[in-house]
Amino acid sequence: MQHIEARAGAVLHIDLQAVRDNYRLLRNRLGTAVCGAAVKADAYGLGAERVALALYAEGCRHFFVAHLEEGIALRPHLQQAAQIIVMHGSPVGCEADFLAYQCTPVLNSLPQIRAWQRLAQQEQRALPAIVQIDTGMARMGLSAAEVAQLKQDSSMLDGIAVSHVMSHLACAEDQANPMNRQQLDQFRLLRQLFPGAKGSLANSSGIFLGPDFHFDLARPGAALYGVAPVAGQANPMKAVAYLQGRIIQTREIPANTSVGYGATWRSTRVSRIATVAVGYADGWLRSLSNCGVAHIAGQAAPMVGKVSMDTITLDVTGVAEADLYPGALVDLISATNTVDQIAEKAGTIGYEILTSLGARYQRHYMNDATAAGTWAGQAAGNTNQEEFTPALMGSQGVSA
């Protein structure tokens, strides 16, 4: 029976040491501020359990998820010292589940505050929480008027142990954007109404805005996974994800032959076309049709025709025929074709490229230092580690 890797249409390699190195780089930039980690959306598509274990081994103790269900799924894999923070707060009527699964809510509205206070009264003890305030994003968090209500009636927070006040930056990747300073000033102003609570403002890009934005707790996400944190600057983060798709077959086509749905591409010469087992069902965005690129043995191979549900097609006319056998792996995400470069071609951001990566990939976790005999490794189960040293592997930008 063939090994599962040989049966898989594509292989996603995830370098956990690179995640740890990126975390260390970000933590070192923070000085005395604590560095948490956003592991929401399954750690941006790369596997929250394995990524969180690697980050825990590196010293991270604050893990941010979006939904309560994400926190519940992650809790069995982290030791008690790890704090799991749910940024959407509690779904209506589910407040007690936060205690059962040892998660901390971010309270984003007065109804969430009242519901958490009712639970504290039932429990007859103060319950920890983080309060989010809106400083200009108009998405989640208390408005200035709602914060003023809390100031007028401080009993609204009775029974709630507010550990941190947080907000979220809207334009931090653009360091020259005046909104960064406006949000900082608003955060400083509104935070004064929560005496004793620590502050949390910086996301990945916010860390690079400097010490004024660091406060007590940062919560980087995309930069941990190799996405460039500052627009227009060299990427200091190490690449984490490498994707390889498998060739199903190749064929030679004459000039003026269409390829793919809608006949959106036609050959201008006798061409060789390779069909690869990755499509939009795997998160390879349809917007990459006729503009994406892959690499085979270091040679660029343009994507031609529309991205299908299960396949893409490459013009491999310039690739040595010896490298085009059925089952050969082609590089889709690599040091030469980074997540950010792919996102630019697709008209999106690196976040979407990573979080769209599908469930059909065979996943290989490299450099998993938590897997050998530790409590964390036992929780993780099968390590599924493989050697991976393609010629294109390396940093997405400047080595950290």
Coordinates of C-alpha atoms in Angstrom, one line a residue:
M1 CA 0.0 0.0 0.0
Q2 CA 1.3 3.4 -0.9
H3 CA 2.3 6.0 1.7
I4 CA -0.4 8.6 2.2
E5 CA 1.9 11.3 0.8
A6 CA 2.1 9.5 -2.5
R7 CA -1.7 9.4 -2.6
A8 CA -2.1 13.1 -1.8
G9 CA -2.7 15.6 -4.5
A10 CA -0.5 18.2 -2.8
V11 CA 1.7 18.5 0.3
L12 CA 1.7 21.5 2.7
H13 CA 5.0 21.8 4.7
I14 CA 4.8 23.9 7.9
D15 CA 8.0 24.9 9.6
L16 CA 7.4 25.1 13.3
Q17 CA 10.9 26.3 14.0
A18 CA 10.2 29.3 11.7
V19 CA 7.1 30.0 13.8
R20 CA 9.2 30.0 16.9
D21 CA 11.9 32.2 15.4
N22 CA 9.3 34.7 14.2
Y23 CA 7.7 34.8 17.7
R24 CA 11.2 35.4 19.2
L25 CA 11.9 38.2 16.8
L26 CA 8.5 39.9 17.6
R27 CA 9.0 39.4 21.4
N28 CA 12.4 40.9 21.3
R29 CA 11.0 44.0 19.6
L30 CA 8.5 44.5 22.4
G31 CA 10.9 45.1 25.3
T32 CA 9.0 44.7 28.5
A33 CA 5.6 44.1 26.9
V34 CA 4.3 40.5 26.8
C35 CA 4.0 38.8 23.4
G36 CA 0.9 36.7 22.9
A37 CA -0.2 35.0 19.7
A38 CA -3.3 35.0 17.5
V39 CA -4.0 31.4 16.6
K40 CA -7.5 32.0 15.4
A41 CA -8.7 30.5 12.1
D42 CA -6.8 27.3 12.9
A43 CA -3.6 29.4 13.3
Y44 CA -4.2 31.1 9.9
G45 CA -4.8 27.8 8.3
L46 CA -1.6 26.1 9.5
G47 CA -3.0 24.0 12.4
A48 CA -3.7 25.7 15.7
E49 CA -2.9 22.7 17.9
R50 CA 0.6 22.1 16.5
V51 CA 1.4 25.8 16.2
A52 CA 0.2 26.6 19.7
L53 CA 2.3 23.8 21.1
A54 CA 5.4 25.2 19.4
L55 CA 4.6 28.7 20.6
Y56 CA 4.0 27.5 24.2
A57 CA 7.4 25.8 24.1
E58 CA 8.9 29.2 23.0
G59 CA 7.3 30.8 26.1
C60 CA 4.0 32.2 24.8
R61 CA 1.2 32.1 27.4
H62 CA -1.5 34.2 25.8
F63 CA -3.4 32.7 22.8
F64 CA -6.1 34.6 21.0
V65 CA -8.9 32.9 19.1
A66 CA -12.0 34.4 17.5
H67 CA -14.8 31.9 18.4
L68 CA -15.5 30.0 21.6
E69 CA -15.5 26.7 19.7
E70 CA -11.9 27.4 18.7
G71 CA -11.0 27.9 22.3
I72 CA -12.7 24.7 23.4
A73 CA -10.9 22.7 20.7
L74 CA -7.5 24.2 21.7
R75 CA -7.9 23.8 25.5
P76 CA -7.0 20.1 25.8
H77 CA -3.7 20.7 24.0
L78 CA -2.3 23.4 26.2
Q79 CA -1.3 23.3 29.8
Q80 CA -3.1 25.2 32.5
A81 CA -0.7 28.1 32.4
A82 CA -1.9 29.0 28.9
Q83 CA -4.6 31.6 28.8
I84 CA -7.0 31.2 25.8
I85 CA -8.7 34.5 25.0
V86 CA -11.9 34.5 22.9
M87 CA -12.0 37.8 21.0
H88 CA -15.7 37.6 20.0
G89 CA -16.7 37.2 23.6
S90 CA -19.5 34.8 24.6
P91 CA -22.3 33.7 22.3
V92 CA -25.6 34.6 24.0
G93 CA -26.3 32.2 26.8
C94 CA -22.9 30.4 26.6
E95 CA -21.1 32.3 29.3
A96 CA -20.8 29.3 31.7
D97 CA -18.9 27.4 29.0
F98 CA -16.0 29.8 29.4
L99 CA -15.6 28.6 33.0
A100 CA -16.0 24.9 32.0
Y101 CA -13.3 25.2 29.3
Q102 CA -11.1 27.7 31.0
C103 CA -11.3 30.4 28.4
T104 CA -11.3 34.2 28.9
P105 CA -13.8 36.4 27.0
V106 CA -13.2 39.7 25.4
L107 CA -16.3 41.8 26.3
N108 CA -17.2 43.9 23.3
S109 CA -20.6 45.3 24.2
L110 CA -22.7 46.3 27.2
P111 CA -24.9 43.2 26.8
Q112 CA -21.8 41.0 27.0
I113 CA -20.7 42.9 30.1
R114 CA -24.1 42.5 31.7
A115 CA -24.2 38.7 30.9
W116 CA -20.7 38.2 32.3
Q117 CA -21.7 40.1 35.4
R118 CA -24.7 37.9 35.9
L119 CA -22.6 34.8 35.8
A120 CA -20.2 36.4 38.3
Q121 CA -23.1 37.0 40.7
Q122 CA -24.2 33.4 40.3
E123 CA -20.7 32.1 40.9
Q124 CA -20.3 34.6 43.8
R125 CA -16.8 35.5 42.7
A126 CA -15.0 37.9 40.4
L127 CA -14.5 36.6 36.9
P128 CA -11.6 37.6 34.7
A129 CA -12.3 39.3 31.3
I130 CA -10.8 41.7 28.8
V131 CA -12.7 44.7 27.6
Q132 CA -12.5 45.9 24.1
I133 CA -13.0 49.6 23.2
D134 CA -13.5 50.9 19.7
T135 CA -10.9 53.5 18.7
G136 CA -11.9 54.0 15.1
M137 CA -12.5 50.7 13.4
A138 CA -16.3 50.7 14.0
R139 CA -16.3 46.9 14.1
M140 CA -16.3 45.6 17.7
G141 CA -15.8 47.1 21.1
L142 CA -17.4 49.7 23.3
S143 CA -18.0 53.1 21.8
A144 CA -16.8 56.3 23.6
A145 CA -20.4 56.9 24.7
E146 CA -20.6 53.4 26.1
V147 CA -17.3 53.8 28.0
A148 CA -18.8 57.0 29.4
Q149 CA -21.8 55.0 30.7
L150 CA -19.4 52.7 32.6
K151 CA -17.7 55.7 34.0
Q152 CA -21.0 57.2 35.3
D153 CA -22.0 53.8 36.8
S154 CA -19.0 51.9 37.9
S155 CA -21.2 49.2 39.4
M156 CA -21.7 47.9 35.8
L157 CA -18.3 46.3 36.2
D158 CA -18.9 44.8 39.6
G159 CA -17.8 41.2 39.7
I160 CA -15.7 41.5 36.6
A161 CA -11.9 41.5 37.0
V162 CA -10.8 43.4 34.0
S163 CA -7.2 42.3 33.3
H164 CA -6.7 44.3 30.1
V165 CA -8.3 46.9 27.9
M166 CA -7.7 46.3 24.2
S167 CA -8.5 47.9 20.9
H168 CA -7.5 47.1 17.3
L169 CA -5.5 49.1 14.8
A170 CA -7.1 49.6 11.3
C171 CA -4.1 50.8 9.3
A172 CA -1.0 49.6 11.2
E173 CA 0.7 48.1 8.1
D174 CA 0.9 51.6 6.7
Q175 CA 3.2 53.3 9.1
A176 CA 2.6 56.8 7.6
N177 CA -1.2 56.6 8.0
P178 CA -2.4 59.3 10.4
M179 CA -5.1 57.0 11.7
N180 CA -2.5 55.1 13.7
R181 CA -1.7 58.1 15.9
Q182 CA -5.4 59.0 16.1
Q183 CA -6.3 55.5 17.4
L184 CA -3.4 55.6 19.8
D185 CA -4.6 58.9 21.3
Q186 CA -8.1 57.6 21.6
F187 CA -6.9 54.4 23.2
R188 CA -4.9 56.3 25.8
L189 CA -7.9 58.5 26.6
L190 CA -10.5 55.8 27.0
R191 CA -8.2 53.4 28.8
Q192 CA -7.9 55.9 31.7
L193 CA -11.5 54.9 32.6
F194 CA -10.3 51.4 33.6
P195 CA -7.8 52.1 36.4
G196 CA -5.5 49.1 37.1
A197 CA -6.2 47.4 33.8
K198 CA -3.3 46.7 31.4
G199 CA -3.4 47.7 27.8
S200 CA -3.3 45.8 24.5
L201 CA -3.3 47.5 21.2
A202 CA -0.5 46.2 18.9
N203 CA -1.2 43.5 16.3
S204 CA 1.6 42.2 14.1
S205 CA 2.1 45.5 12.3
G206 CA 1.4 47.5 15.4
I207 CA 4.6 46.0 17.0
F208 CA 6.6 47.7 14.2
L209 CA 5.0 51.1 14.9
G210 CA 7.3 51.5 18.0
P211 CA 7.1 51.4 21.8
D212 CA 4.2 53.9 22.1
F213 CA 2.0 51.2 20.6
H214 CA 3.2 48.3 22.7
F215 CA 1.6 48.8 26.1
D216 CA 1.5 45.6 28.1
L217 CA 0.4 42.8 25.8
A218 CA 0.8 42.5 22.0
R219 CA -1.1 39.9 19.9
P220 CA 0.7 39.3 16.6
G221 CA -0.9 36.9 14.1
A222 CA 0.0 37.0 10.4
A223 CA 3.7 37.9 11.0
L224 CA 4.1 34.7 13.0
Y225 CA 3.2 32.8 9.9
G226 CA 5.6 34.7 7.5
V227 CA 3.3 37.5 6.2
A228 CA 5.1 40.8 5.8
P229 CA 4.1 43.2 8.7
V230 CA 5.0 46.5 7.0
A231 CA 3.9 47.6 3.6
G232 CA 6.7 48.5 1.2
Q233 CA 9.5 47.2 3.4
A234 CA 11.6 44.1 3.3
N235 CA 9.9 41.3 5.2
P236 CA 11.9 40.4 8.4
M237 CA 9.8 37.3 9.1
K238 CA 10.8 33.8 8.1
A239 CA 8.7 31.8 5.7
V240 CA 6.5 29.1 7.5
A241 CA 4.4 27.5 4.8
Y242 CA 5.6 25.8 1.6
L243 CA 3.0 24.2 -0.8
Q244 CA 3.8 21.6 -3.4
G245 CA 1.2 20.3 -5.9
R246 CA 1.5 17.0 -7.7
I247 CA 1.5 16.6 -11.5
I248 CA -1.3 14.4 -12.8
Q249 CA -0.3 14.4 -16.4
T250 CA 1.3 16.4 -19.2
R251 CA 0.2 16.8 -22.8
E252 CA 1.5 18.6 -25.9
I253 CA -1.0 20.9 -27.6
P254 CA -0.7 22.7 -31.0
A255 CA -0.8 26.5 -31.4
N256 CA -4.1 28.3 -31.0
T257 CA -5.5 25.7 -28.6
S258 CA -7.6 26.8 -25.7
V259 CA -7.0 25.5 -22.1
G260 CA -9.5 25.3 -19.3
Y261 CA -13.0 26.6 -18.7
G262 CA -14.2 29.5 -20.7
A263 CA -11.3 29.1 -23.2
T264 CA -9.7 32.2 -21.6
W265 CA -6.1 31.2 -22.7
R266 CA -4.9 30.0 -26.0
S267 CA -1.4 28.8 -26.9
T268 CA 0.6 30.9 -29.4
R269 CA 2.9 28.0 -30.2
V270 CA 3.2 24.3 -29.8
S271 CA 3.1 24.0 -26.0
R272 CA 3.4 21.5 -23.2
I273 CA 0.7 21.7 -20.5
A274 CA 0.9 20.1 -17.1
T275 CA -2.2 19.5 -15.0
V276 CA -1.6 19.8 -11.2
A277 CA -3.9 18.4 -8.5
V278 CA -4.7 21.7 -6.7
G279 CA -7.7 23.9 -7.3
Y280 CA -10.0 26.4 -5.7
A281 CA -11.5 23.7 -3.5
D282 CA -8.0 23.6 -1.9
G283 CA -8.0 27.3 -1.4
W284 CA -6.0 28.1 -4.6
L285 CA -7.9 31.2 -5.4
R286 CA -9.7 31.5 -8.8
S287 CA -8.4 35.0 -9.1
L288 CA -5.0 33.4 -9.8
S289 CA -6.3 32.3 -13.2
N290 CA -4.0 33.2 -16.0
C291 CA -1.7 35.2 -13.7
G292 CA -0.3 32.8 -11.1
V293 CA 3.0 31.0 -11.4
A294 CA 4.6 27.8 -10.1
H295 CA 8.2 26.5 -10.2
I296 CA 9.5 23.2 -11.3
A297 CA 13.1 22.4 -10.6
G298 CA 13.7 26.1 -10.3
Q299 CA 12.0 26.9 -13.6
A300 CA 9.0 29.3 -13.6
A301 CA 5.8 27.7 -15.1
P302 CA 3.0 30.2 -15.7
M303 CA -0.6 29.2 -14.7
V304 CA -2.7 29.2 -17.9
G305 CA -6.4 28.9 -18.1
K306 CA -8.9 29.3 -15.2
V307 CA -8.3 27.7 -11.8
S308 CA -10.7 24.7 -11.6
M309 CA -12.2 23.2 -8.5
D310 CA -9.6 20.4 -8.3
T311 CA -6.8 21.4 -10.8
I312 CA -4.6 24.1 -12.3
T313 CA -2.8 23.9 -15.6
L314 CA 0.7 25.2 -16.2
D315 CA 2.6 26.1 -19.3
V316 CA 5.7 23.9 -18.9
T317 CA 7.1 24.3 -22.4
G318 CA 10.3 25.7 -21.0
V319 CA 10.7 22.9 -18.3
A320 CA 12.9 19.9 -18.9
E321 CA 10.8 16.9 -19.8
A322 CA 12.6 14.8 -17.2
D323 CA 11.1 16.9 -14.5
L324 CA 7.5 16.5 -15.7
Y325 CA 6.7 12.9 -14.8
P326 CA 3.3 12.0 -13.3
G327 CA 3.5 12.4 -9.5
A328 CA 6.3 15.0 -9.6
L329 CA 5.8 17.9 -7.1
V330 CA 5.8 21.5 -8.2
D331 CA 6.4 24.4 -5.9
L332 CA 3.4 26.7 -5.5
I333 CA 4.3 28.5 -2.3
S334 CA 8.1 28.9 -1.9
A335 CA 10.9 31.3 -1.1
T336 CA 10.7 32.4 -4.8
N337 CA 6.9 32.6 -4.8
T338 CA 6.0 33.9 -1.4
V339 CA 2.6 34.2 0.3
D340 CA 2.7 38.0 -0.2
Q341 CA 3.7 37.7 -3.8
I342 CA 0.9 35.3 -4.5
A343 CA -1.6 37.6 -2.7
E344 CA -0.6 40.5 -4.9
K345 CA -1.2 38.5 -8.1
A346 CA -4.6 37.4 -6.7
G347 CA -5.6 40.9 -5.7
T348 CA -5.8 40.1 -2.0
I349 CA -3.6 39.8 1.1
G350 CA -1.4 37.1 2.5
Y351 CA -3.9 36.5 5.3
E352 CA -6.4 35.2 2.8
I353 CA -4.0 33.0 1.0
L354 CA -3.0 31.2 4.2
T355 CA -6.5 30.9 5.7
S356 CA -7.9 29.6 2.5
L357 CA -5.5 26.6 2.4
G358 CA -7.8 23.5 2.2
A359 CA -8.2 20.3 4.1
R360 CA -7.1 18.0 1.3
Y361 CA -3.4 18.7 1.6
Q362 CA -1.1 16.2 3.2
R363 CA 0.5 18.2 6.0
H364 CA 4.1 17.8 7.1
Y365 CA 5.2 19.6 10.3
M366 CA 8.9 20.2 10.2
N367 CA 11.3 21.0 13.2
D368 CA 8.7 20.1 15.8
A369 CA 10.7 20.3 19.0
T370 CA 7.7 19.6 21.1
A371 CA 7.1 16.2 19.7
A372 CA 9.7 14.1 21.5
G373 CA 8.5 12.8 24.9
T374 CA 7.1 16.1 26.3
W375 CA 3.6 16.6 27.6
A376 CA 2.9 18.8 24.6
G377 CA 4.1 16.1 22.2
Q378 CA 1.9 13.5 23.8
A379 CA -1.0 15.8 23.4
A380 CA -0.2 16.4 19.8
G381 CA -0.1 12.7 18.9
N382 CA 1.5 11.6 15.6
T383 CA 4.2 14.1 14.7
N384 CA 4.0 13.3 10.9
Q385 CA 7.4 14.9 10.4
E386 CA 9.3 14.6 7.1
E387 CA 12.5 16.0 5.7
F388 CA 11.9 18.8 3.3
T389 CA 14.8 20.6 1.6
P390 CA 13.7 21.8 -1.9
A391 CA 16.0 24.1 -3.7
L392 CA 13.5 27.0 -3.3
M393 CA 13.1 26.7 0.5
G394 CA 14.3 29.8 2.4
S395 CA 13.1 33.0 4.0
Q396 CA 10.3 35.0 2.3
G397 CA 12.3 38.1 3.0
V398 CA 15.3 39.0 5.2
S399 CA 16.3 36.2 7.5
A400 CA 15.2 36.7 11.1

